[in-house]
mmCIF file of C-alpha atoms and ligand atoms in Angstrom:
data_model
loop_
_atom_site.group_PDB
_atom_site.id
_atom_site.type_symbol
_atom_site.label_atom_id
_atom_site.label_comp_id
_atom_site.label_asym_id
_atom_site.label_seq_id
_atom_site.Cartn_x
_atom_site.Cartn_y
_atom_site.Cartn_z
ATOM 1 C CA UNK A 1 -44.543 198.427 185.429
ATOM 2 C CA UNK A 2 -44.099 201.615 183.498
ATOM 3 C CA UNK A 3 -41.741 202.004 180.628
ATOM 4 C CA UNK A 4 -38.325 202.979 181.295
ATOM 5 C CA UNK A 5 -34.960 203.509 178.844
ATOM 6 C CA UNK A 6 -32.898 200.375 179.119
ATOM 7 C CA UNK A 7 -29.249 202.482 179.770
ATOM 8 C CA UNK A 8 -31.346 203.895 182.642
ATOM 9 C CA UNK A 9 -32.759 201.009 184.107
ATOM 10 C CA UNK A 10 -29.188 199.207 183.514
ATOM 11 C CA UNK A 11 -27.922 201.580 185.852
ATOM 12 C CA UNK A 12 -30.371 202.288 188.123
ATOM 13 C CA UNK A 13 -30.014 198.010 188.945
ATOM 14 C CA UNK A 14 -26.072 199.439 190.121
ATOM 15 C CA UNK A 15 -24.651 197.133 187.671
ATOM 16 C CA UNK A 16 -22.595 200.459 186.406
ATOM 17 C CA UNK A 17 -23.102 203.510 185.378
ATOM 18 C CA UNK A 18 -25.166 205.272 183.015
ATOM 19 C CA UNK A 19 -22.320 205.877 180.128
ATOM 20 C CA UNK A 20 -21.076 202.122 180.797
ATOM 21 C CA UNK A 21 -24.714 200.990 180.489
ATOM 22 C CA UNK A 22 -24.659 203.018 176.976
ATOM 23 C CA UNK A 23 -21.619 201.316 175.900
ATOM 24 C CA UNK A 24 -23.078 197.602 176.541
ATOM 25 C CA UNK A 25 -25.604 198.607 174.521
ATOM 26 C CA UNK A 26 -23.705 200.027 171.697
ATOM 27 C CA UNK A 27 -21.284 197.247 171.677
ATOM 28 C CA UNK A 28 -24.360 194.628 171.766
ATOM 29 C CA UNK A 29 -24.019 193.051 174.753
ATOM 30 C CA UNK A 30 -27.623 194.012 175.889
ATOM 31 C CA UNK A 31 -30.640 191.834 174.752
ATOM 32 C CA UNK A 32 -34.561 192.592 175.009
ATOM 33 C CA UNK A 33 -36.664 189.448 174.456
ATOM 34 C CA UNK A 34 -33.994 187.498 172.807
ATOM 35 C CA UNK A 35 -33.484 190.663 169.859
ATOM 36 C CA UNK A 36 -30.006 192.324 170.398
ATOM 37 C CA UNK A 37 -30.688 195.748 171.829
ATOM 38 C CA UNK A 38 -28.734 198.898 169.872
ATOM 39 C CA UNK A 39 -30.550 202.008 171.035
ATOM 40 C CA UNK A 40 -29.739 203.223 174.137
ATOM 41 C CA UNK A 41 -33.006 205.156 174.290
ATOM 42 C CA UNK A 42 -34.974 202.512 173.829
ATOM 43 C CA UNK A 43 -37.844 202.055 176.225
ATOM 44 C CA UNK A 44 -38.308 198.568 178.253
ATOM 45 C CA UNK A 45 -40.788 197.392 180.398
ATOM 46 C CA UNK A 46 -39.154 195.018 182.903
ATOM 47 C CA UNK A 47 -42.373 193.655 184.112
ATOM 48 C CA UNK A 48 -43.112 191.785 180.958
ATOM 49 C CA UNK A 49 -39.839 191.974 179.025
ATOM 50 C CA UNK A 50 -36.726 189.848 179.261
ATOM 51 C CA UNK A 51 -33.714 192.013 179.752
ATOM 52 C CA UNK A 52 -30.402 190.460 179.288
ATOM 53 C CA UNK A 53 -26.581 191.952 180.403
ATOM 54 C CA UNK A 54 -23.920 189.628 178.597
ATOM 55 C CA UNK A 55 -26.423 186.868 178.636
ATOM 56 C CA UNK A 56 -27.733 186.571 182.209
ATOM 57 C CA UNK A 57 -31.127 187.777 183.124
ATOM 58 C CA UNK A 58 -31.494 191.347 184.899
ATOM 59 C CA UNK A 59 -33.897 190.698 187.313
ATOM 60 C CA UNK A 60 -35.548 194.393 187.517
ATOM 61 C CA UNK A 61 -37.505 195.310 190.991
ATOM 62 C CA UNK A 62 -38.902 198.519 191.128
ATOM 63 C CA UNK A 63 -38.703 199.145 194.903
ATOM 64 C CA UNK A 64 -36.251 197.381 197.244
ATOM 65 C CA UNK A 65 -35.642 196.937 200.818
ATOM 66 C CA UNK A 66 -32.985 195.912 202.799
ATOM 67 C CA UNK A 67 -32.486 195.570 206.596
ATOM 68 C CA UNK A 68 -28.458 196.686 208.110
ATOM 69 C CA UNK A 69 -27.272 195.198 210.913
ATOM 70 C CA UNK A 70 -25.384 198.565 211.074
ATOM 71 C CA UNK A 71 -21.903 198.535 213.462
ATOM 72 C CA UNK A 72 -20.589 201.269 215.343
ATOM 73 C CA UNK A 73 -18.117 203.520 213.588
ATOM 74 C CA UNK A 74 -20.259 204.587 210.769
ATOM 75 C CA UNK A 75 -22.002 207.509 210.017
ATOM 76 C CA UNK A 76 -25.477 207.248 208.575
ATOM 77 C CA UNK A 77 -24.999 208.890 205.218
ATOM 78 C CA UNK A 78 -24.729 207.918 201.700
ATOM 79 C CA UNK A 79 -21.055 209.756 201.499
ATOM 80 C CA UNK A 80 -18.697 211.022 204.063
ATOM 81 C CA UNK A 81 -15.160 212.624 203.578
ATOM 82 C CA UNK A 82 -13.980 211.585 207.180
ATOM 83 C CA UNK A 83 -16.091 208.531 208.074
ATOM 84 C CA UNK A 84 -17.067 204.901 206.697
ATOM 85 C CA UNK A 85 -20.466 205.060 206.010
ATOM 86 C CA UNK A 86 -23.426 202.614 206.281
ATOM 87 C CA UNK A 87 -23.050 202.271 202.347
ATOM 88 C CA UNK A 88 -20.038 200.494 202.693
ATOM 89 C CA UNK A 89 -21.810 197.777 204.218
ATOM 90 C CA UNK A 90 -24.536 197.448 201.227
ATOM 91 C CA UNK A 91 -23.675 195.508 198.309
ATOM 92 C CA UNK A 92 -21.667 196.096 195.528
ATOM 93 C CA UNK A 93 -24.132 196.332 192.880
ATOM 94 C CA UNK A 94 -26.957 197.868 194.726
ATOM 95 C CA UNK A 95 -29.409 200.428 193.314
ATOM 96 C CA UNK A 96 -27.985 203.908 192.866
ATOM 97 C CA UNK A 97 -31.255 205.727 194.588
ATOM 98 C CA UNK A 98 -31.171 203.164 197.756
ATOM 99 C CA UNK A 99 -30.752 204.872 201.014
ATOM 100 C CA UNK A 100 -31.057 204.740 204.585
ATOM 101 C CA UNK A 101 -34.820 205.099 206.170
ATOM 102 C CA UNK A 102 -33.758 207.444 209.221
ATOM 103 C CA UNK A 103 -30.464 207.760 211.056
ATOM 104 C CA UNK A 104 -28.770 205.635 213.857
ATOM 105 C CA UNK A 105 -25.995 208.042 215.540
ATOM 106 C CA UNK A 106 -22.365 206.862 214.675
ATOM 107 C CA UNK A 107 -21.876 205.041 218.068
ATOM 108 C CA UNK A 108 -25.302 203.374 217.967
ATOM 109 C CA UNK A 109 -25.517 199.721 216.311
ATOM 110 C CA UNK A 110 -28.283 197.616 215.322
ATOM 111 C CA UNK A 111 -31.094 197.326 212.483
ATOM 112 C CA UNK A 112 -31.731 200.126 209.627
ATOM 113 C CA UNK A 113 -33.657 200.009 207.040
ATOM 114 C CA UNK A 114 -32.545 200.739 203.099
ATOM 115 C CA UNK A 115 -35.172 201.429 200.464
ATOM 116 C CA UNK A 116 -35.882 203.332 197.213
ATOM 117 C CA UNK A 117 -39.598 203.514 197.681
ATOM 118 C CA UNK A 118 -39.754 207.069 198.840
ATOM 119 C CA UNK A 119 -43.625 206.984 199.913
ATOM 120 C CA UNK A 120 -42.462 204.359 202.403
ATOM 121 C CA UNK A 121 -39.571 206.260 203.596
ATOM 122 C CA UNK A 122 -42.123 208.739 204.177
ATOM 123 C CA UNK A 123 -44.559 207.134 205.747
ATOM 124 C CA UNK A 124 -42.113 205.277 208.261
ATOM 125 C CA UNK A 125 -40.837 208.692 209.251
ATOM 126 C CA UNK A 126 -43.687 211.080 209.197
ATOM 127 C CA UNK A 127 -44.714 212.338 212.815
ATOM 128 C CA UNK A 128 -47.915 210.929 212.298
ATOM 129 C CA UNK A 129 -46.986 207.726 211.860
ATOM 130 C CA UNK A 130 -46.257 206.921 215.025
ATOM 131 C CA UNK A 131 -44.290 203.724 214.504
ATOM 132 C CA UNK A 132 -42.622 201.695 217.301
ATOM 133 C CA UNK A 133 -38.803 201.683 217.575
ATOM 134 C CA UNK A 134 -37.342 199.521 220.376
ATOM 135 C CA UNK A 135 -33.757 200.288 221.650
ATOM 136 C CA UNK A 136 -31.504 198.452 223.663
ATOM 137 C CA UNK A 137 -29.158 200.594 226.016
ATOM 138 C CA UNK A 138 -26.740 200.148 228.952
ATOM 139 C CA UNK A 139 -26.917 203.346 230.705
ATOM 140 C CA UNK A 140 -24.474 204.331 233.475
ATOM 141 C CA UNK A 141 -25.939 203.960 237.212
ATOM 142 C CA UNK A 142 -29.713 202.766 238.519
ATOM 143 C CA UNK A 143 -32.506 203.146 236.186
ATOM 144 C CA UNK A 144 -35.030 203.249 238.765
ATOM 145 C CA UNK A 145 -39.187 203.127 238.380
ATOM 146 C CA UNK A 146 -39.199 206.469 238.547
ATOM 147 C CA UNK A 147 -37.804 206.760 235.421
ATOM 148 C CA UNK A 148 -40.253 204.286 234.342
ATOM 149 C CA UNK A 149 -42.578 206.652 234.786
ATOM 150 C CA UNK A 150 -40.785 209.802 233.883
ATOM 151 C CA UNK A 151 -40.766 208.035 230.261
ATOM 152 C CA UNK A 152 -44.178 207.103 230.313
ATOM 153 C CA UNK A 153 -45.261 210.763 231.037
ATOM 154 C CA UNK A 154 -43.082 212.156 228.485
ATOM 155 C CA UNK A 155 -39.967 214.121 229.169
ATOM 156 C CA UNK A 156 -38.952 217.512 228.202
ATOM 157 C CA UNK A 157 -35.854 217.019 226.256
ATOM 158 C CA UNK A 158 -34.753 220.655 225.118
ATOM 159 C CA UNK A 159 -37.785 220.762 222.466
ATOM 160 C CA UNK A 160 -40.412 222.347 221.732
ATOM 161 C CA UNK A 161 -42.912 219.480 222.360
ATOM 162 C CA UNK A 162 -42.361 216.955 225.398
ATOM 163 C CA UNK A 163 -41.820 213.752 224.341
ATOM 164 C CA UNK A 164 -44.759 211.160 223.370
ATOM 165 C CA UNK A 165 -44.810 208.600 226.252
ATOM 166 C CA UNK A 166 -41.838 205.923 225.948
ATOM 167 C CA UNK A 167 -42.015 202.367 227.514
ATOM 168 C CA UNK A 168 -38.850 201.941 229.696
ATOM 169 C CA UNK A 169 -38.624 198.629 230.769
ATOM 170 C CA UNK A 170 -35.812 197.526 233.220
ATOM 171 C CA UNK A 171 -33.819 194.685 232.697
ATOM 172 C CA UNK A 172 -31.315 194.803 234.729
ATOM 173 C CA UNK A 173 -30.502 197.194 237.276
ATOM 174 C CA UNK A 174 -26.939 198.349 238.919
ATOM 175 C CA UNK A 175 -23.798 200.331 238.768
ATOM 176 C CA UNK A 176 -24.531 199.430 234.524
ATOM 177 C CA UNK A 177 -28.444 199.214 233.991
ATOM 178 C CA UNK A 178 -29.962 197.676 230.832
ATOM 179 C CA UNK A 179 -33.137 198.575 229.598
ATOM 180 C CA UNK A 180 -35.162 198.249 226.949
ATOM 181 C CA UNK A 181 -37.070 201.434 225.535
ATOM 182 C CA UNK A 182 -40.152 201.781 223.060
ATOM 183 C CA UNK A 183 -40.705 204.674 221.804
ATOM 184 C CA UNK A 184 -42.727 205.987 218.446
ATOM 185 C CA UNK A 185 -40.922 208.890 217.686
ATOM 186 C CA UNK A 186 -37.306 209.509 215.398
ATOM 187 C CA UNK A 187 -35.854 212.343 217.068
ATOM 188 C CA UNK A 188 -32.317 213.825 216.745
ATOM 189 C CA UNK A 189 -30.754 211.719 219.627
ATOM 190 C CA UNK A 190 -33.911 210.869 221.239
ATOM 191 C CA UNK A 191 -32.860 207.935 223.490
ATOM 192 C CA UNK A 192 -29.579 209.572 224.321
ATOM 193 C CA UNK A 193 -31.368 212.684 225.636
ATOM 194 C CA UNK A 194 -34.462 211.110 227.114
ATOM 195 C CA UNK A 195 -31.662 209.610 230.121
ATOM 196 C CA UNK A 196 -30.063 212.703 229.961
ATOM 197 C CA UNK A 197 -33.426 214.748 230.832
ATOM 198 C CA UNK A 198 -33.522 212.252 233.820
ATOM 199 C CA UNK A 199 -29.277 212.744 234.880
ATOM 200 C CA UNK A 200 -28.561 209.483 233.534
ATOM 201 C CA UNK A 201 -25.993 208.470 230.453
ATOM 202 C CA UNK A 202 -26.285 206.181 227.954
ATOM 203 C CA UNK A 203 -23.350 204.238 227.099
ATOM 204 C CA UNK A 204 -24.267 201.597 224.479
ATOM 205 C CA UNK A 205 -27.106 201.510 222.645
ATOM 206 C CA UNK A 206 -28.730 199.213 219.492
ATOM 207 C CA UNK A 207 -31.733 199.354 218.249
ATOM 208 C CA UNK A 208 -33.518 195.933 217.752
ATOM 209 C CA UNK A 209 -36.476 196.627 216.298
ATOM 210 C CA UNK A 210 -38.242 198.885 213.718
ATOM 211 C CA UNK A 211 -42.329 198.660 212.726
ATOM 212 C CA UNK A 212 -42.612 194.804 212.220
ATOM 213 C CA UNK A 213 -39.104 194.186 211.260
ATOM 214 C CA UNK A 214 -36.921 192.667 214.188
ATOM 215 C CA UNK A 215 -33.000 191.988 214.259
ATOM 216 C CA UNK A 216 -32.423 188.320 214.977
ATOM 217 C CA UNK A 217 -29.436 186.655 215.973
ATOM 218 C CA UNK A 218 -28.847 185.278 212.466
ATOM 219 C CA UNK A 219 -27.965 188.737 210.767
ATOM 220 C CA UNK A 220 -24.775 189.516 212.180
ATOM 221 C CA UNK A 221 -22.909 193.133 212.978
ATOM 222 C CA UNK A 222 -22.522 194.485 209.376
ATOM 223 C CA UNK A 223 -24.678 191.657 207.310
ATOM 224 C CA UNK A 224 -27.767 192.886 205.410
ATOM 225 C CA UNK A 225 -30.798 191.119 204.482
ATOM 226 C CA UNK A 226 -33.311 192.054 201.729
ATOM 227 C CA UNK A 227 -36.673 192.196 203.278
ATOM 228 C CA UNK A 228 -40.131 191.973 201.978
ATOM 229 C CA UNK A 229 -42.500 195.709 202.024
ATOM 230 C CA UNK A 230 -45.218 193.896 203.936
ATOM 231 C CA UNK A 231 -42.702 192.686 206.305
ATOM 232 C CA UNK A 232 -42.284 196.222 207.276
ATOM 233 C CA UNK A 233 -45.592 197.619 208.653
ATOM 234 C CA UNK A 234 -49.122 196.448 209.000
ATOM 235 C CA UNK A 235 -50.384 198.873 206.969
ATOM 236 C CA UNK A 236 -48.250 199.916 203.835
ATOM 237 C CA UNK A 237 -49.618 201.601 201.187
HETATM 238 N N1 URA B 301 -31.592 207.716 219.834
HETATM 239 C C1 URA B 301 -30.315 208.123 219.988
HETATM 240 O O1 URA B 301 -29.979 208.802 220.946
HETATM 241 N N2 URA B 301 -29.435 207.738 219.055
HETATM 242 C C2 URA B 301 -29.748 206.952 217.993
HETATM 243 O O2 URA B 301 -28.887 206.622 217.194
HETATM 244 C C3 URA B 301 -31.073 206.556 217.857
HETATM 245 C C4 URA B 301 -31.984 206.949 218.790
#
């Protein structure tokens, strides 16, 4: 762990802000290894040293990573004017630089990821990564084995590029189909247009799984769970 001032790390852990985090210190309600801390510029490193906050033990990570069960009704966004936004779901006292790994449209529910490891973030989303997102949809009328194969040819959704090939995989079909769809892109409405480019509608959708990570049962609409990094992909760097 690298060295770091203590007001910055104080607030970088959310538990306030950066001129609160300079008045603990001044007041001395901020310890480093048992000494009373005065100087707000002091440099820390959490790895080895004990930082304490009015007596209880700031447990410092340098990179989290949490998983949203995210609902519908909530924009994707750290702020919004108009909207909730996924934030509102995080805790209280999170880290100021979290934020969401991708987008999930405002109608669309179901798992995103939240981290502040930005070579992560980057790596997750990068083209080149390739890394499998499966989606759970209801789309409006018969989603047929054409379509099936449609996705698994790649469609051409209004882009430059077709699409990579998507697994479509039907699990129930009538007037209300459900399906399942892989696919290992993040494009801007991706699922949504994919049915359109084959004149069907999508009319609920979730996504259940991202890389390795998975939404189970047990993390309910608008719960969050921190996760582990290697719990994310096979091969993080
Ligand atoms: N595809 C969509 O159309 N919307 C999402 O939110 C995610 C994938």
């Amino acid at each position: 762990m690298s060295l770091i001032r203590i007001d910055r790390l104080l607030s970088d852990m959310g538990l306030g802000s950066r001129s609160q985090a300079k008045e603990w210190i001044k007041k001395g309600q901020v310890q480093v290894d048992g000494c009373v801390c005065r100087k707000t510029e002091q440099k820390v490193d959490a790895g080895i040293q004990e930082i304490k906050l009015n007596g209880r033990i700031v447990c410092y990570e340098e990179y989290v990573y949490y998983i949203l069960h995210k609902p519908a009704g909530c924009v994707t966004a750290i702020k919004d004017k108009k909207n909730k936004t996924v934030m509102d779901y995080m805790p209280k006292e999170c880290r100021k630089d979290l934020t969401p790994v991708g987008r999930l449209d405002k109608d669309t529910e179901g798992l995103l990821l939240f981290t502040n490891d930005g070579k992560l973030a980057h790596q997750l989303l990068s083209p080149k990564s390739h890394v499998d997102k499966t989606y759970f949809a209801k789309v409006k009328g018969k989603v047929t084995s054409e379509d099936v194969e449609a996705f698994m040819e790649g469609l051409d959704i209004g882009d430059d590029k077709r699409t990579l090939p998507a697994r479509l995989m039907v699990r129930k079909s009538g007037q209300v189909s459900e399906v399942e769809v892989i696919v290992c892109e993040g494009r801007f409405h991706q699922i949504k247009r994919m049915f359109q480019a084959v004149g069907k509608e999508v009319i609920y959708l979730k996504r259940i799984s991202f890389g390795k990570l998975v939404l189970d049962n047990t993390l309910k609409v608008g719960q969050y769970r921190k996760v582990k990094k290697e719990d994310i992909l096979d091969d993080c760097k």
